[in-house]
Amino acid sequence: MEIHKATFIINPRYFLPIPNSTHHAILVSPQHRPLQRRKLLKLRPHFCCCSSSHSPVVKDPILEAGNESFGKNDYKNITRKKRVFFLDVNPLCYKGSTPSLLSFAHWISLFFSQVSLTDPVIAVVDGERGNEYRRQLLPSYKAKRRKHWHQFPGAGKSPRSMVETSHRLVLDVLRNCNVPVVKIESHEADDVIATLVEQVLQRGHRVVVASPDKDFKQLISDDVQIVMPVPEFNRWSFYTLKHYVAQYNCDPRSDLSLRCILGDEVDGVPGIQHVVPGFGRKTALKLLKKHGTLENLLNAAAVRSVGKQYAQDALIKYADYLRRNYEVLSLKRDVRIHIEEQWLDERDARNDLLVLSNFITLLKESRILNSQNSSHSNG
């Protein structure tokens, strides 16, 4: 049995255009056909395997009394705010650098059952040709991911068609779990999320971005957190403003500038240490703490001394190099999309257990049959 012949088929009638968008946005509308709770309770969540006998409990640090030094009134105001999750789908479909639908199923099941619960979740996927703009600036941008298309199970002679089938399966799971999915042509999910985060904050809500992507650290604030999968502990973990300051000892507004100097190996963005080996994290942090942003630092270096001679020379000689990194790594906040009020409603989670159990069973059966078919063909 091939995966694309399974029962998880997306009906085209559920794909509706997002209003006020000229980029052919796609919304997979949640399908409201709740199942009876007594049926769901009979299923065993075999997909939520953990390394210990106790399931990890993931708590939101901002709601934990004593974890933050808020005043009494500030604490009450923060806890009253609605929490809205943005799910960065594409990275969850990889185990390391290898595509894996089982990895997606595992992390999404933990996310629904232990992190988001019934809070609203908006899933975002990369649009077609979403990377083109950044790849024109820097051909090495996310080049490693393109090399692994052929590794989807059963890809065989048509890897692109298999990727598209896998993509449809993922969207169908999210739709059946009552999660709206947004995809905008020619835009990466990161930029769509950054744009929508601003709109949610303007409505007075808090935001949690669910993603392992370091790019989202540039969004961190009192009202924006990240929750990321941590494979070593088989759990999701919150990353807040407090964690960022403790880790880097600088303002999150300097995060983008810091990454422009240090580069991002995962995304294929080289740092300045590739051309000036002595220019490392310590030097970059010291300069950014004084000047605030990369642009301020470069402007200052152009007219006066800002540090040791090797750093001064590097900032002048490689200013265009660093500005290109800034253009590649900065999240755009001007994608033409508008948040829909129904996306902010409480999520109906009653389908989760059945949908994810069936999805896991489908993947395991498909893998076994694909393996058997491969053995027969080789024999």
mmCIF file of C-alpha atoms in Angstrom:
data_model
loop_
_atom_site.group_PDB
_atom_site.id
_atom_site.type_symbol
_atom_site.label_atom_id
_atom_site.label_comp_id
_atom_site.label_asym_id
_atom_site.label_seq_id
_atom_site.Cartn_x
_atom_site.Cartn_y
_atom_site.Cartn_z
ATOM 1 C CA MET A 1 0.000 0.000 0.000
ATOM 2 C CA GLU A 2 1.377 3.351 -1.001
ATOM 3 C CA ILE A 3 0.916 6.299 1.330
ATOM 4 C CA HIS A 4 -0.903 8.323 -1.285
ATOM 5 C CA LYS A 5 -3.602 5.625 -1.492
ATOM 6 C CA ALA A 6 -4.443 5.890 2.177
ATOM 7 C CA THR A 7 -7.649 7.218 3.669
ATOM 8 C CA PHE A 8 -6.052 10.545 4.579
ATOM 9 C CA ILE A 9 -7.108 12.405 1.461
ATOM 10 C CA ILE A 10 -7.630 16.156 1.391
ATOM 11 C CA ASN A 11 -10.844 17.174 -0.278
ATOM 12 C CA PRO A 12 -10.271 20.224 -2.513
ATOM 13 C CA ARG A 13 -13.458 21.857 -1.282
ATOM 14 C CA TYR A 14 -11.755 22.587 2.030
ATOM 15 C CA PHE A 15 -9.180 24.825 0.366
ATOM 16 C CA LEU A 16 -10.465 28.367 0.500
ATOM 17 C CA PRO A 17 -8.673 31.566 -0.555
ATOM 18 C CA ILE A 18 -7.741 33.944 2.224
ATOM 19 C CA PRO A 19 -9.456 37.312 1.687
ATOM 20 C CA ASN A 20 -7.401 40.401 0.859
ATOM 21 C CA SER A 21 -4.390 38.451 -0.376
ATOM 22 C CA THR A 22 -2.801 38.672 -3.788
ATOM 23 C CA HIS A 23 -0.356 35.836 -3.154
ATOM 24 C CA HIS A 24 -2.750 32.912 -3.596
ATOM 25 C CA ALA A 25 -2.906 32.077 0.075
ATOM 26 C CA ILE A 26 -4.426 28.760 1.048
ATOM 27 C CA LEU A 27 -6.447 28.138 4.163
ATOM 28 C CA VAL A 28 -7.268 24.604 5.159
ATOM 29 C CA SER A 29 -10.422 25.202 7.142
ATOM 30 C CA PRO A 30 -10.964 23.124 10.283
ATOM 31 C CA GLN A 31 -13.542 20.438 9.768
ATOM 32 C CA HIS A 32 -16.009 20.498 12.656
ATOM 33 C CA ARG A 33 -17.220 16.935 12.974
ATOM 34 C CA PRO A 34 -16.497 16.156 16.633
ATOM 35 C CA LEU A 35 -16.342 12.520 17.626
ATOM 36 C CA GLN A 36 -17.979 11.105 20.705
ATOM 37 C CA ARG A 37 -15.668 11.350 23.667
ATOM 38 C CA ARG A 38 -16.329 7.778 24.799
ATOM 39 C CA LYS A 39 -14.863 6.492 21.521
ATOM 40 C CA LEU A 40 -11.715 8.546 21.923
ATOM 41 C CA LEU A 41 -11.050 7.277 25.425
ATOM 42 C CA LYS A 42 -10.774 3.691 24.205
ATOM 43 C CA LEU A 43 -7.700 4.462 22.110
ATOM 44 C CA ARG A 44 -4.214 4.135 23.535
ATOM 45 C CA PRO A 45 -1.818 6.991 22.718
ATOM 46 C CA HIS A 46 0.941 4.636 21.584
ATOM 47 C CA PHE A 47 2.518 7.424 19.568
ATOM 48 C CA CYS A 48 3.439 9.427 22.692
ATOM 49 C CA CYS A 49 6.282 7.190 23.760
ATOM 50 C CA CYS A 50 8.613 8.776 26.311
ATOM 51 C CA SER A 51 12.012 7.875 27.645
ATOM 52 C CA SER A 52 10.731 7.620 31.204
ATOM 53 C CA SER A 53 7.733 6.033 32.851
ATOM 54 C CA HIS A 54 6.181 9.440 33.427
ATOM 55 C CA SER A 55 5.075 11.689 30.602
ATOM 56 C CA PRO A 56 6.928 14.999 30.704
ATOM 57 C CA VAL A 57 4.796 17.896 31.833
ATOM 58 C CA VAL A 58 5.572 21.045 29.906
ATOM 59 C CA LYS A 59 4.576 24.194 31.734
ATOM 60 C CA ASP A 60 4.501 27.761 30.544
ATOM 61 C CA PRO A 61 7.097 29.595 32.663
ATOM 62 C CA ILE A 62 5.201 32.857 32.491
ATOM 63 C CA LEU A 63 2.281 31.235 34.302
ATOM 64 C CA GLU A 64 4.431 29.610 36.978
ATOM 65 C CA ALA A 65 4.277 31.610 40.194
ATOM 66 C CA GLY A 66 7.692 32.704 41.335
ATOM 67 C CA ASN A 67 9.433 32.133 38.006
ATOM 68 C CA GLU A 68 9.160 35.740 36.890
ATOM 69 C CA SER A 69 9.728 38.908 38.877
ATOM 70 C CA PHE A 70 6.481 40.631 37.932
ATOM 71 C CA GLY A 71 4.593 43.008 40.118
ATOM 72 C CA LYS A 72 1.247 41.773 41.392
ATOM 73 C CA ASN A 73 -0.783 43.836 38.937
ATOM 74 C CA ASP A 74 1.518 43.005 36.022
ATOM 75 C CA TYR A 75 1.203 39.297 36.734
ATOM 76 C CA LYS A 76 -2.590 39.472 36.743
ATOM 77 C CA ASN A 77 -2.659 41.398 33.476
ATOM 78 C CA ILE A 78 -0.361 38.916 31.735
ATOM 79 C CA THR A 79 -2.220 35.815 32.876
ATOM 80 C CA ARG A 80 -5.511 37.270 31.609
ATOM 81 C CA LYS A 81 -4.215 37.538 28.050
ATOM 82 C CA LYS A 82 -5.286 34.885 25.594
ATOM 83 C CA ARG A 83 -2.432 32.704 24.375
ATOM 84 C CA VAL A 84 -2.219 32.059 20.620
ATOM 85 C CA PHE A 85 0.147 29.445 19.169
ATOM 86 C CA PHE A 86 1.785 29.572 15.753
ATOM 87 C CA LEU A 87 2.984 26.182 14.525
ATOM 88 C CA ASP A 88 5.954 26.194 12.135
ATOM 89 C CA VAL A 89 5.131 22.950 10.331
ATOM 90 C CA ASN A 90 8.018 22.267 7.948
ATOM 91 C CA PRO A 91 10.857 21.741 10.491
ATOM 92 C CA LEU A 92 8.735 19.201 12.376
ATOM 93 C CA CYS A 93 8.680 17.009 9.271
ATOM 94 C CA TYR A 94 12.397 16.288 9.652
ATOM 95 C CA LYS A 95 14.353 14.045 11.965
ATOM 96 C CA GLY A 96 17.703 15.773 11.915
ATOM 97 C CA SER A 97 18.198 16.561 8.242
ATOM 98 C CA THR A 98 16.135 13.603 7.017
ATOM 99 C CA PRO A 99 12.434 14.016 6.131
ATOM 100 C CA SER A 100 10.225 12.002 8.472
ATOM 101 C CA LEU A 101 6.442 11.934 8.772
ATOM 102 C CA LEU A 102 6.806 9.819 11.915
ATOM 103 C CA SER A 103 8.775 12.669 13.456
ATOM 104 C CA PHE A 104 5.944 15.061 12.601
ATOM 105 C CA ALA A 105 3.372 12.706 14.139
ATOM 106 C CA HIS A 106 5.411 12.318 17.312
ATOM 107 C CA TRP A 107 6.015 16.014 17.927
ATOM 108 C CA ILE A 108 2.529 17.149 16.965
ATOM 109 C CA SER A 109 0.964 14.616 19.338
ATOM 110 C CA LEU A 110 3.098 15.879 22.222
ATOM 111 C CA PHE A 111 2.344 19.453 21.229
ATOM 112 C CA PHE A 112 -1.433 19.015 21.267
ATOM 113 C CA SER A 113 -1.564 16.868 24.406
ATOM 114 C CA GLN A 114 0.962 18.695 26.596
ATOM 115 C CA VAL A 115 1.524 22.208 25.263
ATOM 116 C CA SER A 116 -1.293 23.922 23.365
ATOM 117 C CA LEU A 117 -4.225 21.840 24.679
ATOM 118 C CA THR A 118 -7.312 23.796 23.547
ATOM 119 C CA ASP A 119 -5.593 27.149 22.978
ATOM 120 C CA PRO A 120 -5.923 28.430 19.404
ATOM 121 C CA VAL A 121 -3.270 27.103 17.030
ATOM 122 C CA ILE A 122 -2.484 28.522 13.588
ATOM 123 C CA ALA A 123 -0.249 26.298 11.461
ATOM 124 C CA VAL A 124 1.899 27.835 8.729
ATOM 125 C CA VAL A 125 3.764 26.047 5.931
ATOM 126 C CA ASP A 126 6.271 27.315 3.385
ATOM 127 C CA GLY A 127 4.794 28.574 0.144
ATOM 128 C CA GLU A 128 5.965 27.432 -3.260
ATOM 129 C CA ARG A 129 9.163 29.267 -4.244
ATOM 130 C CA GLY A 130 9.211 30.797 -0.775
ATOM 131 C CA ASN A 131 13.012 30.681 -0.599
ATOM 132 C CA GLU A 132 13.695 32.185 -4.012
ATOM 133 C CA TYR A 133 14.196 35.764 -2.842
ATOM 134 C CA ARG A 134 16.770 34.774 -0.221
ATOM 135 C CA ARG A 135 18.480 32.269 -2.517
ATOM 136 C CA GLN A 136 18.991 34.986 -5.089
ATOM 137 C CA LEU A 137 20.838 36.947 -2.426
ATOM 138 C CA LEU A 138 22.697 33.893 -1.110
ATOM 139 C CA PRO A 139 22.663 30.647 -3.174
ATOM 140 C CA SER A 140 23.766 28.561 -0.170
ATOM 141 C CA TYR A 141 20.633 29.525 1.800
ATOM 142 C CA LYS A 142 18.945 26.318 3.065
ATOM 143 C CA ALA A 143 20.697 24.354 0.318
ATOM 144 C CA LYS A 144 21.067 21.275 2.540
ATOM 145 C CA ARG A 145 17.326 20.746 2.766
ATOM 146 C CA ARG A 146 16.978 20.515 -1.000
ATOM 147 C CA LYS A 147 19.425 17.599 -1.041
ATOM 148 C CA HIS A 148 17.147 15.454 1.109
ATOM 149 C CA TRP A 149 13.950 15.524 -0.955
ATOM 150 C CA HIS A 150 14.684 12.030 -2.257
ATOM 151 C CA GLN A 151 14.798 10.597 1.261
ATOM 152 C CA PHE A 152 11.039 10.575 1.876
ATOM 153 C CA PRO A 153 9.956 6.941 2.326
ATOM 154 C CA GLY A 154 8.872 5.403 -0.938
ATOM 155 C CA ALA A 155 10.048 8.367 -2.965
ATOM 156 C CA GLY A 156 11.440 6.084 -5.654
ATOM 157 C CA LYS A 157 11.549 7.577 -9.105
ATOM 158 C CA SER A 158 9.386 10.636 -8.390
ATOM 159 C CA PRO A 159 10.619 12.324 -5.196
ATOM 160 C CA ARG A 160 8.733 15.549 -5.838
ATOM 161 C CA SER A 161 5.380 13.770 -6.149
ATOM 162 C CA MET A 162 6.101 11.872 -2.934
ATOM 163 C CA VAL A 163 6.957 15.106 -1.134
ATOM 164 C CA GLU A 164 3.675 16.597 -2.338
ATOM 165 C CA THR A 165 1.764 13.537 -1.122
ATOM 166 C CA SER A 166 3.460 13.712 2.268
ATOM 167 C CA HIS A 167 2.644 17.406 2.413
ATOM 168 C CA ARG A 168 -1.043 16.678 1.781
ATOM 169 C CA LEU A 169 -1.086 14.059 4.526
ATOM 170 C CA VAL A 170 0.332 16.547 7.024
ATOM 171 C CA LEU A 171 -2.235 19.183 6.067
ATOM 172 C CA ASP A 172 -5.040 16.654 6.380
ATOM 173 C CA VAL A 173 -3.963 15.691 9.907
ATOM 174 C CA LEU A 174 -3.935 19.329 10.977
ATOM 175 C CA ARG A 175 -7.303 20.016 9.367
ATOM 176 C CA ASN A 176 -8.904 17.057 11.127
ATOM 177 C CA CYS A 177 -7.467 18.320 14.419
ATOM 178 C CA ASN A 178 -9.250 21.644 13.831
ATOM 179 C CA VAL A 179 -6.146 23.678 13.057
ATOM 180 C CA PRO A 180 -6.274 26.306 10.288
ATOM 181 C CA VAL A 181 -3.281 26.052 7.963
ATOM 182 C CA VAL A 182 -1.897 29.032 6.077
ATOM 183 C CA LYS A 183 0.313 28.795 3.009
ATOM 184 C CA ILE A 184 1.227 31.793 0.876
ATOM 185 C CA GLU A 185 2.952 31.444 -2.446
ATOM 186 C CA SER A 186 6.428 32.997 -2.713
ATOM 187 C CA HIS A 187 6.736 33.406 1.058
ATOM 188 C CA GLU A 188 8.450 31.325 3.713
ATOM 189 C CA ALA A 189 6.457 30.312 6.771
ATOM 190 C CA ASP A 190 8.803 32.367 8.983
ATOM 191 C CA ASP A 191 7.773 35.624 7.309
ATOM 192 C CA VAL A 192 4.074 34.765 7.402
ATOM 193 C CA ILE A 193 4.315 33.945 11.111
ATOM 194 C CA ALA A 194 6.210 37.171 11.869
ATOM 195 C CA THR A 195 3.515 39.175 10.074
ATOM 196 C CA LEU A 196 0.649 37.427 11.868
ATOM 197 C CA VAL A 197 2.399 37.696 15.250
ATOM 198 C CA GLU A 198 2.290 41.484 14.951
ATOM 199 C CA GLN A 199 -1.437 41.361 14.225
ATOM 200 C CA VAL A 200 -2.163 39.076 17.182
ATOM 201 C CA LEU A 201 -0.166 41.318 19.527
ATOM 202 C CA GLN A 202 -2.159 44.317 18.328
ATOM 203 C CA ARG A 203 -5.281 42.499 19.532
ATOM 204 C CA GLY A 204 -3.816 42.305 23.034
ATOM 205 C CA HIS A 205 -2.998 38.581 23.058
ATOM 206 C CA ARG A 206 0.176 36.697 23.920
ATOM 207 C CA VAL A 207 1.977 34.635 21.288
ATOM 208 C CA VAL A 208 3.892 31.377 21.427
ATOM 209 C CA VAL A 209 5.780 30.273 18.305
ATOM 210 C CA ALA A 210 6.254 26.498 18.174
ATOM 211 C CA SER A 211 9.435 25.879 16.205
ATOM 212 C CA PRO A 212 13.051 24.717 16.533
ATOM 213 C CA ASP A 213 14.086 27.572 14.220
ATOM 214 C CA LYS A 214 16.496 30.089 15.780
ATOM 215 C CA ASP A 215 15.167 32.807 13.459
ATOM 216 C CA PHE A 216 12.231 33.381 15.797
ATOM 217 C CA LYS A 217 14.470 34.562 18.636
ATOM 218 C CA GLN A 218 14.397 37.982 16.993
ATOM 219 C CA LEU A 219 10.679 38.157 17.902
ATOM 220 C CA ILE A 220 11.052 37.395 21.625
ATOM 221 C CA SER A 221 9.535 39.914 24.027
ATOM 222 C CA ASP A 222 7.412 39.993 27.171
ATOM 223 C CA ASP A 223 4.444 38.817 25.095
ATOM 224 C CA VAL A 224 6.212 36.550 22.586
ATOM 225 C CA GLN A 225 7.726 33.218 23.579
ATOM 226 C CA ILE A 226 9.096 30.233 21.705
ATOM 227 C CA VAL A 227 8.385 26.599 22.479
ATOM 228 C CA MET A 228 10.791 24.207 20.805
ATOM 229 C CA PRO A 229 11.084 20.419 20.514
ATOM 230 C CA VAL A 230 14.018 19.006 22.472
ATOM 231 C CA PRO A 231 14.781 15.476 21.203
ATOM 232 C CA GLU A 232 17.270 14.774 24.006
ATOM 233 C CA PHE A 233 14.465 15.001 26.572
ATOM 234 C CA ASN A 234 11.611 13.940 24.291
ATOM 235 C CA ARG A 235 9.596 17.038 25.140
ATOM 236 C CA TRP A 236 8.749 20.576 24.136
ATOM 237 C CA SER A 237 10.441 23.324 26.127
ATOM 238 C CA PHE A 238 9.516 26.985 26.486
ATOM 239 C CA TYR A 239 12.105 29.652 25.708
ATOM 240 C CA THR A 240 11.303 33.118 27.046
ATOM 241 C CA LEU A 241 12.755 36.598 27.293
ATOM 242 C CA LYS A 242 14.269 35.609 30.629
ATOM 243 C CA HIS A 243 16.037 32.630 29.036
ATOM 244 C CA TYR A 244 17.360 34.752 26.179
ATOM 245 C CA VAL A 245 18.880 37.400 28.459
ATOM 246 C CA ALA A 246 20.425 34.694 30.643
ATOM 247 C CA GLN A 247 21.951 32.978 27.598
ATOM 248 C CA TYR A 248 23.265 35.981 25.668
ATOM 249 C CA ASN A 249 23.333 38.801 28.236
ATOM 250 C CA CYS A 250 21.920 41.237 25.696
ATOM 251 C CA ASP A 251 18.590 42.530 24.426
ATOM 252 C CA PRO A 252 16.705 40.241 21.980
ATOM 253 C CA ARG A 253 16.520 43.183 19.596
ATOM 254 C CA SER A 254 20.229 42.554 19.015
ATOM 255 C CA ASP A 255 19.681 38.884 18.155
ATOM 256 C CA LEU A 256 19.361 39.407 14.416
ATOM 257 C CA SER A 257 22.505 41.545 14.328
ATOM 258 C CA LEU A 258 24.398 38.922 16.324
ATOM 259 C CA ARG A 259 23.399 36.141 13.932
ATOM 260 C CA CYS A 260 24.383 38.273 10.942
ATOM 261 C CA ILE A 261 27.907 38.475 12.344
ATOM 262 C CA LEU A 262 28.148 34.863 13.533
ATOM 263 C CA GLY A 263 26.193 33.353 10.631
ATOM 264 C CA ASP A 264 23.798 30.398 10.664
ATOM 265 C CA GLU A 265 25.326 27.095 9.608
ATOM 266 C CA VAL A 266 21.976 25.281 9.513
ATOM 267 C CA ASP A 267 20.523 27.790 7.042
ATOM 268 C CA GLY A 268 23.734 28.011 5.031
ATOM 269 C CA VAL A 269 24.532 31.610 6.009
ATOM 270 C CA PRO A 270 28.307 32.050 6.589
ATOM 271 C CA GLY A 271 29.477 34.263 9.442
ATOM 272 C CA ILE A 272 32.289 36.784 9.389
ATOM 273 C CA GLN A 273 34.607 34.330 11.180
ATOM 274 C CA HIS A 274 34.926 32.498 7.852
ATOM 275 C CA VAL A 275 36.914 35.455 6.540
ATOM 276 C CA VAL A 276 38.146 36.904 9.861
ATOM 277 C CA PRO A 277 38.719 33.924 12.214
ATOM 278 C CA GLY A 278 39.395 36.102 15.259
ATOM 279 C CA PHE A 279 36.015 37.836 15.041
ATOM 280 C CA GLY A 280 33.905 35.567 17.249
ATOM 281 C CA ARG A 281 30.923 35.645 19.583
ATOM 282 C CA LYS A 282 32.690 37.480 22.415
ATOM 283 C CA THR A 283 33.750 40.356 20.160
ATOM 284 C CA ALA A 284 30.344 40.536 18.481
ATOM 285 C CA LEU A 285 28.440 40.631 21.782
ATOM 286 C CA LYS A 286 30.710 43.332 23.191
ATOM 287 C CA LEU A 287 30.249 45.564 20.152
ATOM 288 C CA LEU A 288 26.490 45.026 19.914
ATOM 289 C CA LYS A 289 25.933 45.736 23.605
ATOM 290 C CA LYS A 290 27.530 49.122 22.992
ATOM 291 C CA HIS A 291 25.996 49.985 19.607
ATOM 292 C CA GLY A 292 22.682 48.096 19.722
ATOM 293 C CA THR A 293 22.257 47.065 16.082
ATOM 294 C CA LEU A 294 24.415 45.953 13.186
ATOM 295 C CA GLU A 295 23.595 49.072 11.179
ATOM 296 C CA ASN A 296 24.582 51.352 14.064
ATOM 297 C CA LEU A 297 27.820 49.402 14.439
ATOM 298 C CA LEU A 298 28.680 49.589 10.729
ATOM 299 C CA ASN A 299 27.885 53.300 10.570
ATOM 300 C CA ALA A 300 30.067 53.975 13.603
ATOM 301 C CA ALA A 301 32.942 51.881 12.219
ATOM 302 C CA ALA A 302 32.867 53.906 9.005
ATOM 303 C CA VAL A 303 33.716 57.167 10.796
ATOM 304 C CA ARG A 304 35.623 56.230 13.961
ATOM 305 C CA SER A 305 37.285 53.412 15.865
ATOM 306 C CA VAL A 306 34.869 50.991 17.528
ATOM 307 C CA GLY A 307 37.274 48.370 18.859
ATOM 308 C CA LYS A 308 40.472 46.518 18.153
ATOM 309 C CA GLN A 309 42.067 47.102 14.782
ATOM 310 C CA TYR A 310 41.198 43.676 13.329
ATOM 311 C CA ALA A 311 37.523 44.218 14.198
ATOM 312 C CA GLN A 312 37.575 47.742 12.814
ATOM 313 C CA ASP A 313 39.118 46.575 9.531
ATOM 314 C CA ALA A 314 36.658 43.668 9.242
ATOM 315 C CA LEU A 315 33.588 45.859 9.761
ATOM 316 C CA ILE A 316 34.730 48.272 7.063
ATOM 317 C CA LYS A 317 35.909 45.664 4.560
ATOM 318 C CA TYR A 318 32.951 43.289 4.961
ATOM 319 C CA ALA A 319 30.129 45.768 5.556
ATOM 320 C CA ASP A 320 28.273 44.661 2.407
ATOM 321 C CA TYR A 321 28.772 41.009 3.394
ATOM 322 C CA LEU A 322 27.140 41.651 6.780
ATOM 323 C CA ARG A 323 24.308 43.711 5.310
ATOM 324 C CA ARG A 324 23.550 40.858 2.916
ATOM 325 C CA ASN A 325 23.358 38.477 5.884
ATOM 326 C CA TYR A 326 20.949 40.895 7.541
ATOM 327 C CA GLU A 327 18.710 40.911 4.474
ATOM 328 C CA VAL A 328 18.720 37.108 4.344
ATOM 329 C CA LEU A 329 18.143 36.439 8.052
ATOM 330 C CA SER A 330 15.671 39.180 8.959
ATOM 331 C CA LEU A 331 12.030 38.123 9.180
ATOM 332 C CA LYS A 332 9.648 40.101 7.003
ATOM 333 C CA ARG A 333 6.566 41.564 8.638
ATOM 334 C CA ASP A 334 4.811 42.911 5.562
ATOM 335 C CA VAL A 335 3.308 39.775 4.004
ATOM 336 C CA ARG A 336 -0.125 40.593 2.606
ATOM 337 C CA ILE A 337 -2.267 38.491 4.888
ATOM 338 C CA HIS A 338 -4.800 39.351 7.567
ATOM 339 C CA ILE A 339 -5.652 37.312 10.641
ATOM 340 C CA GLU A 340 -9.151 35.828 10.656
ATOM 341 C CA GLU A 341 -11.051 36.134 13.931
ATOM 342 C CA GLN A 342 -12.175 32.491 13.845
ATOM 343 C CA TRP A 343 -8.522 31.402 13.903
ATOM 344 C CA LEU A 344 -8.345 32.811 17.435
ATOM 345 C CA ASP A 345 -11.196 30.663 18.767
ATOM 346 C CA GLU A 346 -10.559 27.891 21.269
ATOM 347 C CA ARG A 347 -9.543 24.725 19.426
ATOM 348 C CA ASP A 348 -11.792 21.664 19.577
ATOM 349 C CA ALA A 349 -9.326 18.931 20.571
ATOM 350 C CA ARG A 350 -11.735 15.987 20.743
ATOM 351 C CA ASN A 351 -10.559 14.509 17.443
ATOM 352 C CA ASP A 352 -6.845 14.569 18.272
ATOM 353 C CA LEU A 353 -6.345 11.105 19.699
ATOM 354 C CA LEU A 354 -8.217 9.252 16.968
ATOM 355 C CA VAL A 355 -6.766 11.283 14.092
ATOM 356 C CA LEU A 356 -3.172 10.904 15.262
ATOM 357 C CA SER A 357 -3.556 7.217 16.128
ATOM 358 C CA ASN A 358 -4.889 6.502 12.649
ATOM 359 C CA PHE A 359 -2.106 8.560 11.084
ATOM 360 C CA ILE A 360 0.600 6.668 12.979
ATOM 361 C CA THR A 361 -0.953 3.332 12.021
ATOM 362 C CA LEU A 362 -1.083 4.412 8.388
ATOM 363 C CA LEU A 363 2.582 5.412 8.369
ATOM 364 C CA LYS A 364 3.740 2.192 10.009
ATOM 365 C CA GLU A 365 1.697 0.012 7.652
ATOM 366 C CA SER A 366 2.959 1.952 4.644
ATOM 367 C CA ARG A 367 6.558 1.572 5.759
ATOM 368 C CA ILE A 368 6.166 -2.185 6.214
ATOM 369 C CA LEU A 369 4.487 -2.625 2.835
ATOM 370 C CA ASN A 370 7.042 -0.439 1.082
ATOM 371 C CA SER A 371 9.785 -2.551 2.628
ATOM 372 C CA GLN A 372 8.062 -5.751 1.474
ATOM 373 C CA ASN A 373 7.587 -4.391 -2.048
ATOM 374 C CA SER A 374 11.255 -3.428 -2.160
ATOM 375 C CA SER A 375 12.282 -6.938 -1.055
ATOM 376 C CA HIS A 376 10.099 -8.562 -3.729
ATOM 377 C CA SER A 377 11.483 -6.317 -6.457
ATOM 378 C CA ASN A 378 15.065 -7.055 -5.402
ATOM 379 C CA GLY A 379 14.324 -10.762 -5.240
#
